Coordinates of C-alpha atoms and ligand atoms in Angstrom, one line a residue:
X1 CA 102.1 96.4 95.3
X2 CA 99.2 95.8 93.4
X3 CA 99.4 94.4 90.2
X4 CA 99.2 96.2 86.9
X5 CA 97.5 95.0 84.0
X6 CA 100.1 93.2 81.7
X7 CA 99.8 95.2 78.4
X8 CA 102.4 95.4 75.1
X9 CA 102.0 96.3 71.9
X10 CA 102.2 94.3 68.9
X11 CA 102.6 95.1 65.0
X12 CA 99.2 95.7 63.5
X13 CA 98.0 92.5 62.0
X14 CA 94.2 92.7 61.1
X15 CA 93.8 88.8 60.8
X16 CA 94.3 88.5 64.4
X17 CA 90.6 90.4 64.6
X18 CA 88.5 87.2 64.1
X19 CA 90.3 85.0 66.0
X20 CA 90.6 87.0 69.3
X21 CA 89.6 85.4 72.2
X22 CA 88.0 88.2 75.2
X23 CA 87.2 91.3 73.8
X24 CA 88.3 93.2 70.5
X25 CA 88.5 97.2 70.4
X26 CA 88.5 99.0 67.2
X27 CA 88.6 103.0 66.9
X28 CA 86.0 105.0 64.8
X29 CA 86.1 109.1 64.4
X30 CA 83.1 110.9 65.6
X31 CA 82.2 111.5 62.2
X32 CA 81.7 108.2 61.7
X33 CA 84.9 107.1 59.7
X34 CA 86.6 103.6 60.2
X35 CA 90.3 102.7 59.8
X36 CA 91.5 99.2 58.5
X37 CA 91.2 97.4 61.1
X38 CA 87.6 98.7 61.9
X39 CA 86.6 98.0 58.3
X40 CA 87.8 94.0 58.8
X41 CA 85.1 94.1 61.8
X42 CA 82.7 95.7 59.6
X43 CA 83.4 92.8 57.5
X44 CA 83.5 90.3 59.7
X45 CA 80.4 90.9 61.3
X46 CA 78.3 91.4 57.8
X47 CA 78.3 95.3 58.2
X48 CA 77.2 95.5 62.0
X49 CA 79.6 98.5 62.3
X50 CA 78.7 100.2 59.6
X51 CA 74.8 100.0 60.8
X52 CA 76.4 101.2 64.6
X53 CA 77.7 104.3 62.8
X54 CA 75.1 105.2 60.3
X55 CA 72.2 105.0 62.9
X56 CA 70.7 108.2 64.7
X57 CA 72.2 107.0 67.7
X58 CA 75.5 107.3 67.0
X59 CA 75.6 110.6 66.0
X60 CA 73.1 112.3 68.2
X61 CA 74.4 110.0 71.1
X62 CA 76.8 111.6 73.7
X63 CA 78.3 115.3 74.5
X64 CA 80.5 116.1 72.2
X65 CA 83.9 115.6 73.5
X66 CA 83.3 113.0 75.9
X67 CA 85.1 109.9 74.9
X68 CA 82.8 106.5 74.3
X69 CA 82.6 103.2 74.1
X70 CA 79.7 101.0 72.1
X71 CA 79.7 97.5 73.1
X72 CA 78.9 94.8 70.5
X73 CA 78.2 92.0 72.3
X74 CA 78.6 88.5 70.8
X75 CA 79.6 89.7 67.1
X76 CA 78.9 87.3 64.5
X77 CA 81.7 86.1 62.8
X78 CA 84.3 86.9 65.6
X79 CA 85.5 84.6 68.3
X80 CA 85.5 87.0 70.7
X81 CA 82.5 87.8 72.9
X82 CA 82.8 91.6 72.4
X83 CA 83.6 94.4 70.3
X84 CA 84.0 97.6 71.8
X85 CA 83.8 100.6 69.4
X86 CA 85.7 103.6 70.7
X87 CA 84.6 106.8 69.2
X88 CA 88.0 108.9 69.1
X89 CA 89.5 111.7 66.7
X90 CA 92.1 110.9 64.5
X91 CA 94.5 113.1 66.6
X92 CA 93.9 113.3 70.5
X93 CA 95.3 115.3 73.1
X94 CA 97.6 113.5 75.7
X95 CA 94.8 113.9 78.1
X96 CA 91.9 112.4 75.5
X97 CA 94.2 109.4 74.5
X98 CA 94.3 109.0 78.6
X99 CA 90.6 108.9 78.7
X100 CA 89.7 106.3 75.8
X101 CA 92.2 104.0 77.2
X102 CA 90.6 104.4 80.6
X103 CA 86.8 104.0 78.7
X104 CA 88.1 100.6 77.2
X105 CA 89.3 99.4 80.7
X106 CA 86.3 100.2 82.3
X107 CA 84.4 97.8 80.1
X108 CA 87.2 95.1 79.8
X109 CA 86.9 93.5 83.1
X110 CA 89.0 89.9 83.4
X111 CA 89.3 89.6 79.8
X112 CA 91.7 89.9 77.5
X113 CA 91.7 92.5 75.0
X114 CA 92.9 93.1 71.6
X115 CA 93.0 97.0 70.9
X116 CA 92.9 97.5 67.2
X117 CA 94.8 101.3 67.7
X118 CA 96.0 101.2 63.9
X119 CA 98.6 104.2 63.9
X120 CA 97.2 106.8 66.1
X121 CA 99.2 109.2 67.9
X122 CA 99.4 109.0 71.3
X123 CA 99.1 105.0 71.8
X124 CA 101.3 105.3 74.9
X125 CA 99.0 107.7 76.4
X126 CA 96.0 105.3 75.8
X127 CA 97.9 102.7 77.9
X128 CA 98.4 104.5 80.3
X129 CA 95.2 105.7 81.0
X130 CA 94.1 101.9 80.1
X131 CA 96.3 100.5 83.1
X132 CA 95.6 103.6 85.6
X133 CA 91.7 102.9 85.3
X134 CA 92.1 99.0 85.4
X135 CA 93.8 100.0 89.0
X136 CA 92.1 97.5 91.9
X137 CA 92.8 97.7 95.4
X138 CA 92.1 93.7 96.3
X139 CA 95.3 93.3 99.0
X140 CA 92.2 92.5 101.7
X141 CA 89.6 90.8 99.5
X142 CA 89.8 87.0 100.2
X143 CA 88.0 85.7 97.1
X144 CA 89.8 83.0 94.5
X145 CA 92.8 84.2 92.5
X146 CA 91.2 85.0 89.1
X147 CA 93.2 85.3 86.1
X148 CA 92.8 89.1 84.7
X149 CA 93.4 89.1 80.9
X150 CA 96.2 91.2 79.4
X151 CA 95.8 93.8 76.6
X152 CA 97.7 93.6 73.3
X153 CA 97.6 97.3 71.9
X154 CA 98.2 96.6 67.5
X155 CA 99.9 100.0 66.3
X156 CA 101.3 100.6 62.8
X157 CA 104.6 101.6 64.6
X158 CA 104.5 99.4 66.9
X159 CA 108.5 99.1 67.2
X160 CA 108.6 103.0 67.9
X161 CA 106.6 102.6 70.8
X162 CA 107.9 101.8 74.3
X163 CA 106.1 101.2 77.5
X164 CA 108.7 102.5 79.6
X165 CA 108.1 105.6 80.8
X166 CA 104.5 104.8 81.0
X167 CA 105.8 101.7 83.4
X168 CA 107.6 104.1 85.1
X169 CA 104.5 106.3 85.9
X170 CA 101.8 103.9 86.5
X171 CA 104.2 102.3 89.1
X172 CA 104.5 105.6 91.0
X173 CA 100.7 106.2 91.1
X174 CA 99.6 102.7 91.9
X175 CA 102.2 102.7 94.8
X176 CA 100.9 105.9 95.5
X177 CA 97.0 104.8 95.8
X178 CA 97.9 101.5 97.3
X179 CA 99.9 103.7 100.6
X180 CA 96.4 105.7 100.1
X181 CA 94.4 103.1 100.3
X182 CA 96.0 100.9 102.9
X183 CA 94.3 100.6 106.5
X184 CA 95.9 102.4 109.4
X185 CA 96.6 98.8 111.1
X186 CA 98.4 97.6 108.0
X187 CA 100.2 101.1 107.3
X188 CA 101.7 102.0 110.1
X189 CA 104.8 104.1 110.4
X190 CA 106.6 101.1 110.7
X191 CA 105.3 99.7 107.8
X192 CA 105.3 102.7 105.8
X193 CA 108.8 103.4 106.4
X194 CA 109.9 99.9 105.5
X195 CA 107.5 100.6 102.1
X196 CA 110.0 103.5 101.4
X197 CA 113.2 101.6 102.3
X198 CA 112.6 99.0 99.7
X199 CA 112.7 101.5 96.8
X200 CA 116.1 101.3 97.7
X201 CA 116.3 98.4 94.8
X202 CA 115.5 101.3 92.1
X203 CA 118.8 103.5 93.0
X204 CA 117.1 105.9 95.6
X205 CA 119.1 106.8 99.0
X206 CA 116.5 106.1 102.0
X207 CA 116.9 107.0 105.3
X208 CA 115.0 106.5 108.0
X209 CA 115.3 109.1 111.3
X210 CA 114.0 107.3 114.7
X211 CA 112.4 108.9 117.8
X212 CA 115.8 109.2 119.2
X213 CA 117.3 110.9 116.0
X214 CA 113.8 113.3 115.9
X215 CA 114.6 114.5 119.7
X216 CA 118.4 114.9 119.0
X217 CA 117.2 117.7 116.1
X218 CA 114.8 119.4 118.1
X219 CA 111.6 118.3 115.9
X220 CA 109.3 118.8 118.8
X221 CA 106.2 120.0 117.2
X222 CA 106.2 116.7 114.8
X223 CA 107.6 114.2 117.4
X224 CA 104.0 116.0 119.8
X225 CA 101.8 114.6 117.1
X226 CA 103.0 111.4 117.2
X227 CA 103.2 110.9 121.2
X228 CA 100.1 109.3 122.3
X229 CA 100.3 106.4 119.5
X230 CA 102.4 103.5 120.4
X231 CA 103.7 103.3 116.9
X232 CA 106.7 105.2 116.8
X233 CA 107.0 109.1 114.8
X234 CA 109.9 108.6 112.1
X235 CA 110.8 110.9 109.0
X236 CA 112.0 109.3 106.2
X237 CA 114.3 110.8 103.4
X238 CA 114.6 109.4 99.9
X239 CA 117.0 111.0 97.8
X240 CA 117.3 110.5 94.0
X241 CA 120.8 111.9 92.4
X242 CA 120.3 111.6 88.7
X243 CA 121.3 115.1 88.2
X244 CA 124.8 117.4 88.0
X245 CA 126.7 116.5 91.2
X246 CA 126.7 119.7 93.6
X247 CA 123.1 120.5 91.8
X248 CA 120.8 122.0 94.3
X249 CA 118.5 119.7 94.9
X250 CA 114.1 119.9 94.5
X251 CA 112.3 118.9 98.0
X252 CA 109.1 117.1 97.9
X253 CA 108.0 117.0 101.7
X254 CA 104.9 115.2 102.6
X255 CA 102.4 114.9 105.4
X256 CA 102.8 111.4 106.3
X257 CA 99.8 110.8 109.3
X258 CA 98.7 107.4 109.4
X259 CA 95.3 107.8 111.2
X260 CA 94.1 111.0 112.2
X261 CA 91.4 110.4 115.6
X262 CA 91.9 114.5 115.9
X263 CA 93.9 113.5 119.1
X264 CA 92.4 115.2 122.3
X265 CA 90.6 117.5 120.3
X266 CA 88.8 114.2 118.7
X267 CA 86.9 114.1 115.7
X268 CA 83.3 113.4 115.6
X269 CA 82.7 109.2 114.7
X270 CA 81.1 109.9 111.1
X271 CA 83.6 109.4 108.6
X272 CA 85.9 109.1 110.6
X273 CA 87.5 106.0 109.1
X274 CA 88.4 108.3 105.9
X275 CA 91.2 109.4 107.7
X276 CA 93.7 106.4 106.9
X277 CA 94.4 108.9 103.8
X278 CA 95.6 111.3 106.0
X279 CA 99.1 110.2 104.9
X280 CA 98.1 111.1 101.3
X281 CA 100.9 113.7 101.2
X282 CA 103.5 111.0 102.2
X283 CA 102.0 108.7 99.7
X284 CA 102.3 111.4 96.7
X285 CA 106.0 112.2 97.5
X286 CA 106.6 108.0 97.8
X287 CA 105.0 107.7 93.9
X288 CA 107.0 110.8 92.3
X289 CA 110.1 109.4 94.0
X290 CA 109.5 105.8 92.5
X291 CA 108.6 107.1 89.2
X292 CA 111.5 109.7 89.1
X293 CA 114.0 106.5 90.0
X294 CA 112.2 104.5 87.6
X295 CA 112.5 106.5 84.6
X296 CA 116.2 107.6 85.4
X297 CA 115.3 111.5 85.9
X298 CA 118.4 113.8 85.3
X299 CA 117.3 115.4 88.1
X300 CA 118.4 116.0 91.8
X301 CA 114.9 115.5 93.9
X302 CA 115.1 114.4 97.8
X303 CA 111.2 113.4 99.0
X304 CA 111.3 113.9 103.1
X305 CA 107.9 112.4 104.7
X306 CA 106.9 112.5 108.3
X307 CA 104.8 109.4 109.7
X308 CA 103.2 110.2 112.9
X309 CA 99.3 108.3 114.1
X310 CA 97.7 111.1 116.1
X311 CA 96.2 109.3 118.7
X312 CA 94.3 110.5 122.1
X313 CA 96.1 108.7 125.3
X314 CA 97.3 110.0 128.9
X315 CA 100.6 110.8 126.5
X316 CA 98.9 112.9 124.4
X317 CA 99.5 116.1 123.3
X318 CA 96.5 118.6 125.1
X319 CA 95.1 121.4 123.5
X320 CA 97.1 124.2 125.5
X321 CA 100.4 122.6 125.8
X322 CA 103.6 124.7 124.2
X323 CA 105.8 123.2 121.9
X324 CA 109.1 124.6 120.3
X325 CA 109.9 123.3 116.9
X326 CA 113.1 122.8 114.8
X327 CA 113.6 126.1 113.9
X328 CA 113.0 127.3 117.5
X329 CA 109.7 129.4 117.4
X330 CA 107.3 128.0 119.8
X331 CA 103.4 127.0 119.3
X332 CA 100.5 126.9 121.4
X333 CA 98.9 123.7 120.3
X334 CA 95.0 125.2 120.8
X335 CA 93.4 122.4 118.7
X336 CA 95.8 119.2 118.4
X337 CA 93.4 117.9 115.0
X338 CA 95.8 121.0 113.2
X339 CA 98.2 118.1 113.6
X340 CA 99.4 118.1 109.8
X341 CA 101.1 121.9 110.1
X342 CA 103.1 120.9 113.4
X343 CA 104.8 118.0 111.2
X344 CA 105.3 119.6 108.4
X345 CA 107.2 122.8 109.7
X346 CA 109.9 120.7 111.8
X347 CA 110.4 118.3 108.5
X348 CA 110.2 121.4 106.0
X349 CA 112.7 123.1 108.5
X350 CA 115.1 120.1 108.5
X351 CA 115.1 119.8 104.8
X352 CA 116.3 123.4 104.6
X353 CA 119.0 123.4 107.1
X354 CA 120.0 120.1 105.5
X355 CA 119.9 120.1 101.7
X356 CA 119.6 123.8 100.9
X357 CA 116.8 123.0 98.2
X358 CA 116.5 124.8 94.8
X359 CA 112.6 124.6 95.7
X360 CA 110.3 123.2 98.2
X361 CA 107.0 121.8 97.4
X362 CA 104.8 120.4 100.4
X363 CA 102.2 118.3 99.9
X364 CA 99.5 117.7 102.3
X365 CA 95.8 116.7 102.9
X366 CA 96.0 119.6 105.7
X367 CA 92.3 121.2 106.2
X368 CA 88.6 120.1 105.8
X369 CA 88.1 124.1 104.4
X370 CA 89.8 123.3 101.2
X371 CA 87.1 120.7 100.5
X372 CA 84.5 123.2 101.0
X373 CA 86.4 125.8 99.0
X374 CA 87.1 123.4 96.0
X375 CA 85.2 120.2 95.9
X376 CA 87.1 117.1 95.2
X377 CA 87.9 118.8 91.6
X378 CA 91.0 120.9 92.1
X379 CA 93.9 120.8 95.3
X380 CA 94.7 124.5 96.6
X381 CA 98.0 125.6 95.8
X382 CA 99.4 128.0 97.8
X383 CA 103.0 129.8 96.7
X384 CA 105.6 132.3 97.8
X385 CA 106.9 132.2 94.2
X386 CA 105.1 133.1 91.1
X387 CA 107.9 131.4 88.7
X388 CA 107.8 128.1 90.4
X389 CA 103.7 128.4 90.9
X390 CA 102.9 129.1 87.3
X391 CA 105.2 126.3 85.8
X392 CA 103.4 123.7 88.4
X393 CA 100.2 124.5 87.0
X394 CA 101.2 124.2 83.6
X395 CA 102.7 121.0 85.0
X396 CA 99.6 120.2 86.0
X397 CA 97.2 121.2 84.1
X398 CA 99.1 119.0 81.0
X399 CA 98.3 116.1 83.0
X400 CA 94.8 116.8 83.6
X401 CA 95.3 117.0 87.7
X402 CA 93.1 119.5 88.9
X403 CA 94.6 122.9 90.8
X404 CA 93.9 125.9 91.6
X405 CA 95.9 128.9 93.3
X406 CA 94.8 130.4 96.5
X407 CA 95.8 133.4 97.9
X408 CA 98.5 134.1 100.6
X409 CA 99.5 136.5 102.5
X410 CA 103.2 137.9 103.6
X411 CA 104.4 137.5 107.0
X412 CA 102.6 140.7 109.4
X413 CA 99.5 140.5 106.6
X414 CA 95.7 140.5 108.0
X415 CA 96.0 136.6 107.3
X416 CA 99.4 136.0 109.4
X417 CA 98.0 137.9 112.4
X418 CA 95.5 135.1 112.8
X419 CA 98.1 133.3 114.3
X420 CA 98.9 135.2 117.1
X421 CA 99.2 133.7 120.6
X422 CA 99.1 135.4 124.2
X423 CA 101.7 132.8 125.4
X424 CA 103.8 131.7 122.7
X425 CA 105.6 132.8 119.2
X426 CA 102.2 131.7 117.5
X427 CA 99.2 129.2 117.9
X428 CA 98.3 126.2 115.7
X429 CA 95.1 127.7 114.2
X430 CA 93.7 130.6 113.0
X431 CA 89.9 129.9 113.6
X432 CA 87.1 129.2 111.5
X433 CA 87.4 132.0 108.7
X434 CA 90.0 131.0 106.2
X435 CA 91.1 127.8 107.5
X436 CA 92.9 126.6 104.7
X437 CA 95.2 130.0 103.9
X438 CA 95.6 130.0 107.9
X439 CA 96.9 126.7 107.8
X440 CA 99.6 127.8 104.7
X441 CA 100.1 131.1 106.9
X442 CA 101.3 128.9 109.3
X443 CA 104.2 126.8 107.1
X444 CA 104.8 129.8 105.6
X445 CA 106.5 130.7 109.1
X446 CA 108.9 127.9 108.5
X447 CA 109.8 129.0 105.0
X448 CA 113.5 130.5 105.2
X449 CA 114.0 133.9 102.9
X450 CA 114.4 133.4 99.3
X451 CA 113.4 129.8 99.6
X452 CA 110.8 129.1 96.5
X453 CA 107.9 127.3 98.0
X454 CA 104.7 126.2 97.0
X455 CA 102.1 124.2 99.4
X456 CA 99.6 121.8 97.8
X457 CA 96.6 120.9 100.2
X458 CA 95.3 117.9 98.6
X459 CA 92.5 117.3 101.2
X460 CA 89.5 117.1 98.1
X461 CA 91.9 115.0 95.8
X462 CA 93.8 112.2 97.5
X463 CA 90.9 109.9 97.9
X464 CA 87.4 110.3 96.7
X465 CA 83.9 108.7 96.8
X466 CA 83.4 108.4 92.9
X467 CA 85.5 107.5 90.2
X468 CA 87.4 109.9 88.2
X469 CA 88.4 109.8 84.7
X470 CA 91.7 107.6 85.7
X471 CA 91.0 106.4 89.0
X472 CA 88.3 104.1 90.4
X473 CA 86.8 104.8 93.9
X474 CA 89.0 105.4 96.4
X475 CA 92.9 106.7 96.2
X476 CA 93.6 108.6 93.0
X477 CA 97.5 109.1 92.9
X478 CA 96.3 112.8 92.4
X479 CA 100.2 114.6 91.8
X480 CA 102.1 112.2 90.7
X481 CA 102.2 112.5 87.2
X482 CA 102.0 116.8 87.9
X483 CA 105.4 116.6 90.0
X484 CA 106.9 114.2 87.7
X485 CA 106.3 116.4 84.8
X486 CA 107.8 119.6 86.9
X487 CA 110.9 117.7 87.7
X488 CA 111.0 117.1 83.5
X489 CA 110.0 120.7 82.7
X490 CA 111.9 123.1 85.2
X491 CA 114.7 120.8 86.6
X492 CA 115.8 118.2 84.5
X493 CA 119.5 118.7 83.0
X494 CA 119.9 118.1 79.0
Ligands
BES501 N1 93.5 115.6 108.2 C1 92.6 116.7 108.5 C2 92.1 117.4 107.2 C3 91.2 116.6 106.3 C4 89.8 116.7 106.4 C5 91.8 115.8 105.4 C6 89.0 116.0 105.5 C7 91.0 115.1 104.5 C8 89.6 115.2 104.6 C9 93.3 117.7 109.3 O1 94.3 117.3 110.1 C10 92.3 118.3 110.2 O2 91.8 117.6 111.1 N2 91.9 119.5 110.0 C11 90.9 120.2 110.7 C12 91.5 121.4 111.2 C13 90.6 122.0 112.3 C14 90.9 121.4 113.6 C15 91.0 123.5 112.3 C16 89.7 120.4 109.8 O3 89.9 120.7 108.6 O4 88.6 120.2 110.3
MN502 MN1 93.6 116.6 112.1
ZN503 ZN1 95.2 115.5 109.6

């Protein structure tokens, strides 16, 4: 896995400011006020601070709101070779403390860093966002091993503060963007199966179903994806048992598709190579599970994920062909690129039958029409059940990850007739007008009665061009910290 930056915190010591070697960060209020530690920098560099805040720059500078960083470079009277000046309120939101930490590791670099944070509230959440932005992907760079410095975080309370939990989550979402961001000929189902079996170390259960295993249940429609790759379909189930024994258990399911060519029906060459993080589903339910085993949840969650490469070959599955899944409805495979439905309905089936869930949450990056929807800002959520939807996006929205709740129909609606097939019990697509509710139509045929089920299409979110507030180009870990902030909220015991 890659590496996260080494951080710890330290009891507040101002006289470590001149000596510092890298970079120092002190923390100033928007209004221009400076703590201890930002007054012995004022000092140190013969009132440079002071002039920073009192000039028509500083206040007239940014959007309000927006968290920022002034560089210093070379300040007199300081060994280091920087001083960063974060402009933050007093008292910060989880989500604002996130975002100054991220701010001070986008200009940190390789150095080391001193961050003066004197006694302000929500120091954890500035490391967290410091080592979620500080996140590189360098497991295929072939460049000299250089030494990235370490942060020391000074806090009045420094003994009150532990970096456990925060550990515990910045593990998950960095094992999450790593799967992400892997190449399909590194992460294959192979590989991403044996990924999942080492968590074993942390206390989780994993098992790994084979071809064989797939046939014997009758998961046809996911076991068709995976037939014209030579790497072999598998599910894999992790389960974590922290909670009451006999205690209904939460299902995280994921879509777990290695490379994604469309398969017969094969997708045009441009951009093509974006879908290695077609197994961003699988990736998100990998994280949570990590995290949930690494912070000891009191909670029962099993994560089911089903790898398939959806590959064209003679093998193939072709558009046309009639496939009966788990639960023993048969689909005409019209389009074989709406590969991500036909492996989740035999997985979400199986977890059903097998661990009679308390809820079911799928995640997916099932249909380009969810990107034209809702940009690369919010995932859809789609839900059968108000309760569980409206405590996700709380869930959620506390963390800062973007989504939004689509409509749905019931079985028989307008949307559900879309469906239909001459031949068989109902076809893989709906067409081009509402692809992505089609698509939850269609797993919503696989949902059994009373079963609590929400559908997150994170097609926008897994993996983006830009950088966002926590995440550099590339994977984002998008869900993570949401799920793992359900699992606290609605199912956690005492
Ligand atoms: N994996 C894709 C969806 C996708 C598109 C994910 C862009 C991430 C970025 C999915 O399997 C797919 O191919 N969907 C098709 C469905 C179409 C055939 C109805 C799509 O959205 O174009
Ligand atoms: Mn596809
Ligand atoms: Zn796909």
């Amino acid at each position: 896995m890659s590496r996260l930056t080494p951080i710890s915190f330290a009891s507040s010591d101002i006289d470590a400011i001149a000596s510092a070697p890298g970079r120092v960060a002190i923390i100033v209020t928007p209004d221009g006020k400076m703590d201890k530690a930002a007054r012995r920098a004022n000092r140190l560099t013969k009132g440079a601070v002071a002039r920073l805040l009192a000039s028509d720059g500083f206040a007239t500078g940014e959007p309000a709101g927006q968290t920022r960083v002034i560089t210093m470079a070379w300040p007199a009277g300081m060994a280091a070779e920087a001083l960063d000046v974060l402009v933050l309120e007093r008292r910060t939101s989880v989500i604002e403390a996130r975002r100054a930490g991220a701010a001070l590791a986008k200009v940190k670099g390789d150095k080391a860093l001193l961050v003066m944070a004197g006694g302000m509230s929500r120091a954890e959440d500035l490391a967290l966002g410091l080592i979620l932005r500080d996140y590189r992907f360098e497991a295929h760079k072939t460049a000299p091993d250089t030494e990235v410095g370490g942060v020391t975080i000074h806090h009045t309370k420094a003994d009150e503060l532990s970096l456990d939990t925060v550990r515990a989550i910045a593990d998950g979402v960095v094992m999450t963007r790593d799967l992400v961001n892997e190449p399909a000929n590194v992460l294959t189902t192979t590989e991403f199966a044996d990924r999942l079996v080492e968590m074993q170390t942390l206390g989780l259960t994993v098992e790994v179903l084979d071809e064989a295993r797939l046939e014997e249940l009758g998961m046809r429609t996911l076991l068709c994806v995976g037939q014209g790759s030579d790497s072999p379909s598998k599910v894999v189930v992790m389960m974590w048992n922290g909670g009451a024994d006999g205690d209904a258990p939460l299902a995280l399911i994921g879509k777990g598709v290695v490379f994604d060519t469309g398969g017969i029906s094969l997708k045009p060459p441009a951009g093509m190579e974006d879908m290695t993080m077609d197994m961003g589903g699988a990736g998100v339910v990998a994280g949570t599970m990590r995290t949930l085993a690494m912070r000891g949840a009191k909670a029962n969650v099993v994560g089911l994920v089903g790898l398939v490469e959806n590959m064209p070959s003679s093998n193939a599955v072709r558009p046309g062909d009639v496939v009966r899944s788990m639960k023993g409805d048969t689909v005409e495979v019209v389009n074989t690129d709406a590969e991500g439905r036909l492996v989740l309905c035999d997985v979400m089936w199986y977890a059903q039958e097998r661990f009679k869930p308390a809820g079911m949450i799928d995640l997916a990056t099932l249909t380009g029409a969810i990107i034209v929807g809702l940009g690369h800002e919010n995932a859809g959520v789609f839900s059968n059940d108000d309760t569980l939807c409206k405590a996700f996006l709380k869930a959620a929205d506390a963390e800062g990850e973007g989504a939004w709740r689509m409509p749905l129909g019931s079985g028989g609606s307008a949307y559900d007739d879309l469906l239909k097939s001459r031949i068989a019990d109902m076809k893989n697509l709906g067409g081009r007008a509402a692809g992505s509710i089609t698509a939850a139509q269609f797993l919503l045929r696989f949902v059994q009665d009373g079963m609590p089920w929400i559908h997150l299409d994170i097609a926008g979110v897994a993996s983006v061009k830009g950088e966002t507030p926590l995440a550099p180009k590339g994977a984002t870990g998008w869900g993570v910290m949401a799920l793992n902030r359900l699992v606290a909220d609605m199912f956690e015991r005492g």
